[in-house]
CSV table of C-alpha atoms in Angstrom, one decimal:
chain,number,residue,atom,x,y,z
V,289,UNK,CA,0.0,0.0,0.0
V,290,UNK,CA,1.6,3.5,-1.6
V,291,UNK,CA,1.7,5.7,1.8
V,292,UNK,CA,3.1,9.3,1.6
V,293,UNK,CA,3.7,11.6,5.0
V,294,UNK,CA,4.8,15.0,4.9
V,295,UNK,CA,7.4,16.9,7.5
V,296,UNK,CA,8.4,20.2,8.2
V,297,UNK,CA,8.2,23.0,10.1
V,298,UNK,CA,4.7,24.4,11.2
V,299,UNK,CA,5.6,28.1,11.6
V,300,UNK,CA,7.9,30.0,9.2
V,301,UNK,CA,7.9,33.8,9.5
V,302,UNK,CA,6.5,36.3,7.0
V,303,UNK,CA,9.4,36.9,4.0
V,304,UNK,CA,10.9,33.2,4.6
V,305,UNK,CA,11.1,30.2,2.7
V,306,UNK,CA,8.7,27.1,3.4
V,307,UNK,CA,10.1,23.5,3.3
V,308,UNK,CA,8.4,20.5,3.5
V,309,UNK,CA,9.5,17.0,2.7
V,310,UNK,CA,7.1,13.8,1.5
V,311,UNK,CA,8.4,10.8,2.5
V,312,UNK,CA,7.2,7.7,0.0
V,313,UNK,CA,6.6,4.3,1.3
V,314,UNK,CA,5.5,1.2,-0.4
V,315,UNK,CA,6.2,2.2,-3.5
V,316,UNK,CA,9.5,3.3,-5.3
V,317,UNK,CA,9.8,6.8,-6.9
V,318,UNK,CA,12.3,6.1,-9.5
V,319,UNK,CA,10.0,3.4,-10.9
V,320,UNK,CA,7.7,6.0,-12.0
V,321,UNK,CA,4.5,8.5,-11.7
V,322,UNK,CA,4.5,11.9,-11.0
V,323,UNK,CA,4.3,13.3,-7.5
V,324,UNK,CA,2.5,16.9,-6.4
V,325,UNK,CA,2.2,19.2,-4.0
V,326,UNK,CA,-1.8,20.5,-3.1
V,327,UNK,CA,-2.5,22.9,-1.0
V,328,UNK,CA,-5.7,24.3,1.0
V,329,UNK,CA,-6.1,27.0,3.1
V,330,UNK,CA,-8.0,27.0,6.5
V,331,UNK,CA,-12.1,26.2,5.4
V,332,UNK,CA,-11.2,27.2,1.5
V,333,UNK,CA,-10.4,24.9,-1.6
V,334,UNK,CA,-7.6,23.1,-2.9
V,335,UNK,CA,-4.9,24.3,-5.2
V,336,UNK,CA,-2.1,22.2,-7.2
V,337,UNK,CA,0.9,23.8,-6.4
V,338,UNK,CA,3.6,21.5,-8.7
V,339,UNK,CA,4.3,18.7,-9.5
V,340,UNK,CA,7.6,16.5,-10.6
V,341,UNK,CA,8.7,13.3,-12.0
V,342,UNK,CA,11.4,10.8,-10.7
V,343,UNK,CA,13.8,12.0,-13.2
V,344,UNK,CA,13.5,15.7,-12.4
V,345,UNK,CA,11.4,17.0,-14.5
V,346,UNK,CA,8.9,19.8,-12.8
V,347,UNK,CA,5.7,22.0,-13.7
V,348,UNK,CA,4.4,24.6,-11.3
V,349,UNK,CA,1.6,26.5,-11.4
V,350,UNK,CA,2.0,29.6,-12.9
V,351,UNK,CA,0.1,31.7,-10.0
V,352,UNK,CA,3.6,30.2,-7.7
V,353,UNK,CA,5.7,29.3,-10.5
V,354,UNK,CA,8.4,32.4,-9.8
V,355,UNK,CA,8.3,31.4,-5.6
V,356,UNK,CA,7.8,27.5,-6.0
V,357,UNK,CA,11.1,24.4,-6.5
V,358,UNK,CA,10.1,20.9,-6.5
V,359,UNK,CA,12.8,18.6,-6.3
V,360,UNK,CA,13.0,14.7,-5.4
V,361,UNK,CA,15.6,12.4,-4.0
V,362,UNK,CA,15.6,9.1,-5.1
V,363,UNK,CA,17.8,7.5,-3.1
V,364,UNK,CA,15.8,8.6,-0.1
V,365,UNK,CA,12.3,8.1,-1.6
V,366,UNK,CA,11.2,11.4,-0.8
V,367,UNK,CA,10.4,14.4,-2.8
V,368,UNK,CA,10.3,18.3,-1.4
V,369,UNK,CA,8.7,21.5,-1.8
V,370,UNK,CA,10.7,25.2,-1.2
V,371,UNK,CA,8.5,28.3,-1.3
V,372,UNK,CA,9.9,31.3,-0.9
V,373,UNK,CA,9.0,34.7,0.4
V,374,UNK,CA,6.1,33.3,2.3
V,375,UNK,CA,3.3,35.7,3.5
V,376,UNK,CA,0.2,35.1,5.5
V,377,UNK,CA,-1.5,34.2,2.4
V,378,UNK,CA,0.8,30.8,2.0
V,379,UNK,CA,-1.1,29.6,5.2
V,380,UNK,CA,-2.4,26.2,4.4
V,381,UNK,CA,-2.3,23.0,4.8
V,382,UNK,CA,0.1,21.2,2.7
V,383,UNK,CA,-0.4,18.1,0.9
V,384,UNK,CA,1.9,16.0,-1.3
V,385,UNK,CA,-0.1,13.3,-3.7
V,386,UNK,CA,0.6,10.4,-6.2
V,387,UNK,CA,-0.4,11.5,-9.4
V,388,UNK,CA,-0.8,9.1,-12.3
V,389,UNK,CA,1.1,10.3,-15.1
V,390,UNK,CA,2.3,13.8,-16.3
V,391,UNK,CA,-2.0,14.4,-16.4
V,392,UNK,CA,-3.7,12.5,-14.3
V,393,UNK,CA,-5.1,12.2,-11.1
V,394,UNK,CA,-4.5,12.6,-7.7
V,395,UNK,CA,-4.9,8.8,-6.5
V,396,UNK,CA,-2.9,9.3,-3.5
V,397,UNK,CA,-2.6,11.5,-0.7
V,398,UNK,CA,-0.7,12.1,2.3
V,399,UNK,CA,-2.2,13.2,5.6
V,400,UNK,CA,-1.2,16.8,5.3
V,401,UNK,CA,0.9,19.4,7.3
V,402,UNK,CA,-0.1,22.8,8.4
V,403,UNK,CA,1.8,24.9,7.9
V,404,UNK,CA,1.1,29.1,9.4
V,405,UNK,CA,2.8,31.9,8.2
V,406,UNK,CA,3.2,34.5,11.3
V,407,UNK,CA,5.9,36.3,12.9
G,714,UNK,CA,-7.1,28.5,-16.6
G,715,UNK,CA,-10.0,26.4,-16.7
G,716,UNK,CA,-12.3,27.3,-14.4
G,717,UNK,CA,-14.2,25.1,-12.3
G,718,UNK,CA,-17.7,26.0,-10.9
G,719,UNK,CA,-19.5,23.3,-8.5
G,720,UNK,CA,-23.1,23.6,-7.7
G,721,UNK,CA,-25.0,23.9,-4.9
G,722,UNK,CA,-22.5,24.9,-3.0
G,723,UNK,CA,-24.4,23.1,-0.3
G,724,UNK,CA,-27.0,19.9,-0.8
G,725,UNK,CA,-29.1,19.0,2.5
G,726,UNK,CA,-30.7,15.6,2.3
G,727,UNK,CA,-31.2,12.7,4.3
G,728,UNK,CA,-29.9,9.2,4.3
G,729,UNK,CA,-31.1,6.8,1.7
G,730,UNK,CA,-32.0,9.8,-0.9
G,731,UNK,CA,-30.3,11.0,-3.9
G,732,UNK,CA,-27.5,13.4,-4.6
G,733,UNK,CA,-26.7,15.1,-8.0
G,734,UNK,CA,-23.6,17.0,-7.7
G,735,UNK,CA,-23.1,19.5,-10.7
G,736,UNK,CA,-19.6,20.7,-11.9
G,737,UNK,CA,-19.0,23.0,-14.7
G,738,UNK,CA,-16.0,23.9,-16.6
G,739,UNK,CA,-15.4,27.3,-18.6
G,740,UNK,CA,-13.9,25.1,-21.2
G,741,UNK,CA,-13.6,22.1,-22.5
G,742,UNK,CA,-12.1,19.7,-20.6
G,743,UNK,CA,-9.7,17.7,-22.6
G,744,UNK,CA,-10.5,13.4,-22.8
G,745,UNK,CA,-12.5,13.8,-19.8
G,746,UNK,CA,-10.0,14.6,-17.8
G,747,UNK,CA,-12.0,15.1,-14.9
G,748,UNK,CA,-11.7,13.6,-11.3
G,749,UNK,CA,-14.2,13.6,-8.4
G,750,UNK,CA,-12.8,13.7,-4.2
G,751,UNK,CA,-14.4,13.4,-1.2
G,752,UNK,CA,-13.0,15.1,1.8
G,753,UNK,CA,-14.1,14.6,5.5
G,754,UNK,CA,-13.1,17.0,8.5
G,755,UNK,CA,-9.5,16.9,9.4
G,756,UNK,CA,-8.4,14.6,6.6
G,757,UNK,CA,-7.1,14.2,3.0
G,758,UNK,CA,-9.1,13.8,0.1
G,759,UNK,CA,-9.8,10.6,-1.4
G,760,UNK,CA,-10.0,9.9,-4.8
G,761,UNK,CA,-13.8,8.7,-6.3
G,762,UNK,CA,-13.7,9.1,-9.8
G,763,UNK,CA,-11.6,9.8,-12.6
G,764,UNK,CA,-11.6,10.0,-16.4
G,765,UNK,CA,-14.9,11.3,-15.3
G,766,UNK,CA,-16.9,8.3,-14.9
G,767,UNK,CA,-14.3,5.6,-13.8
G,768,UNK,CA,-14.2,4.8,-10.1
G,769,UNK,CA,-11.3,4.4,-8.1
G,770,UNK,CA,-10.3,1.1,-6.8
G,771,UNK,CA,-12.6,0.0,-3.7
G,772,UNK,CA,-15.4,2.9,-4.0
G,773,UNK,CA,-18.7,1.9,-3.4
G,774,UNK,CA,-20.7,0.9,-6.7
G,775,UNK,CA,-23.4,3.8,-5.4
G,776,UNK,CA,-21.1,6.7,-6.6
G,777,UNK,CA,-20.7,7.2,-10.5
G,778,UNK,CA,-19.5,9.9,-12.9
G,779,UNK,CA,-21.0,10.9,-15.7
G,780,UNK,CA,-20.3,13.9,-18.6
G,781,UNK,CA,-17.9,15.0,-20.8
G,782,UNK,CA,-16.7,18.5,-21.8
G,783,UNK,CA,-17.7,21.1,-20.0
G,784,UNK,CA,-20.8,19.6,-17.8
G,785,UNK,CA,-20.1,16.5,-15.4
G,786,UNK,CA,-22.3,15.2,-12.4
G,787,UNK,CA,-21.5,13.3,-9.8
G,788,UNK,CA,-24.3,11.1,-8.2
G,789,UNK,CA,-24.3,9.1,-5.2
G,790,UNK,CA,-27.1,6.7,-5.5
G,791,UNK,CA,-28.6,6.0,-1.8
G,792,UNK,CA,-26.5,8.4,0.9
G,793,UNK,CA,-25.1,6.7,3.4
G,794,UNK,CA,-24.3,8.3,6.7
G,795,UNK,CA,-20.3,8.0,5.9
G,796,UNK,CA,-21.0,9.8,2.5
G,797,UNK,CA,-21.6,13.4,4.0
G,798,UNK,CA,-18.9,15.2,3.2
G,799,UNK,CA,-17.2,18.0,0.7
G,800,UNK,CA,-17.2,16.9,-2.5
G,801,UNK,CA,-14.4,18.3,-5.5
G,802,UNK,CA,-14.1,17.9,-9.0
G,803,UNK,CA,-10.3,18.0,-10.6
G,804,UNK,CA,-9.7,19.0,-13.9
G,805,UNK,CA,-6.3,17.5,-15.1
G,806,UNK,CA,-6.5,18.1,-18.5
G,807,UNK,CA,-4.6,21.5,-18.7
G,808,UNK,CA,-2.0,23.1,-16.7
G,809,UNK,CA,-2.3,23.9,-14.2
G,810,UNK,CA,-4.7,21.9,-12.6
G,811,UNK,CA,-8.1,23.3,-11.2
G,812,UNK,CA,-10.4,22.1,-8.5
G,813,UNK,CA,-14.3,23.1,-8.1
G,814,UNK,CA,-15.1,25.2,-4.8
G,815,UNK,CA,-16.6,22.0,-3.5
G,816,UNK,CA,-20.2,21.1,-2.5
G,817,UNK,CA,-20.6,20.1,0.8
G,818,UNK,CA,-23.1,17.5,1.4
G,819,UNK,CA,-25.0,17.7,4.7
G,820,UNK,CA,-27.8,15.9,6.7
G,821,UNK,CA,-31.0,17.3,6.7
């Protein structure tokens, strides 16, 4: 059974840079499928965030494409999300997600992570 | 960027009865690339549908998918108590990827 959990801090401080790590288990990245980031703010909708296959290649959405770096590690079955310059706005929680193929859907999820944005 | 409008944004009924979920797309949505999630309080959403009318592996025979290009429904045959929840539609088509507003299904 594919399981994914996320890590990171909870707070980061207005201007700074958000990191979060998905750790995959039951499942080997470098065999294939792409792997995303979702996020959803407190009581609002979801919104893809990026997304990245085991060989490196990325696509962001646009609206965070200039703040937003996907990147995974292979060795450690993992994949991570950097966004920088943070504001209150990036306050969400943060969810990293299986998707099947380059366009396809979300078939797995992990539990997501909170992450605030406060000084 | 294809925009995604669910509607109502809220459906009261009871257990046992019907529920039509509508989803709308401002354009085409290309090879049906549309997905249905349901999400309860607190945790992830799970995948129902994709390729708007193909369920996901172990969902309940009572949920089906239906539409194609910019109109798709999601019904739930008979509620169960389990299935009241906030319900998305996913369009993967086209970067980037869009989600509904949700409709939040609620007991009356």
């Amino acid at each position: 059974q594919v399981q994914l959990q996320e890590s990171g801090p909870g707070l980061v401080k207005p201007s700074e840079t958000l990191s979060l790590t998905c750790a995959v288990s039951g499942y080997s990245i470098s065999i294939g499928y792409y792997w995303g980031w979702i996020r959803q703010p407190p009581g609002k909708g979801l919104e893809w965030i990026g997304s990245i296959y085991h060989s490196g290649s990325t696509y962001y959405n646009p609206s965070l494409k200039s703040r937003v770096t996907v990147s995974v590690d292979t060795s450690k079955n993992q994949f991570s999300l950097k966004l920088s310059s943070v504001t209150a706005a990036d306050t969400a929680v943060y969810y990293c997600a299986r998707q099947r193929g380059g366009f396809g859907e979300f078939s797995y999820w992990g539990q997501g992570t909170l992450v605030t944005v406060s000084s | 960027e294809i925009v995604l409008t669910q509607s109502p944004g809220t459906l009261s009924l009871s257990p046992g009865e019907r529920a039509t979920l509508s989803c709308r797309a401002s354009q085409s949505v290309s090879s049906s690339c549309l997905a249905w999630y349901q999400q309860k309080p607190g945790q992830a959403p799970r995948l129902l549908i994709y390729g708007a009318s193909s369920r996901a592996t172990g969902i309940p025979d009572r949920f089906s998918g239906s539409g194609s290009e910019t109109d798709f429904t999601l019904t739930i045959s008979r509620l169960e108590p389990e299935d009241f929840a906030v319900y998305y539609c996913q369009q993967y088509g086209s970067s980037p990827f869009t989600f509904g507003g949700g409709t939040k299904v609620e007991i009356k």
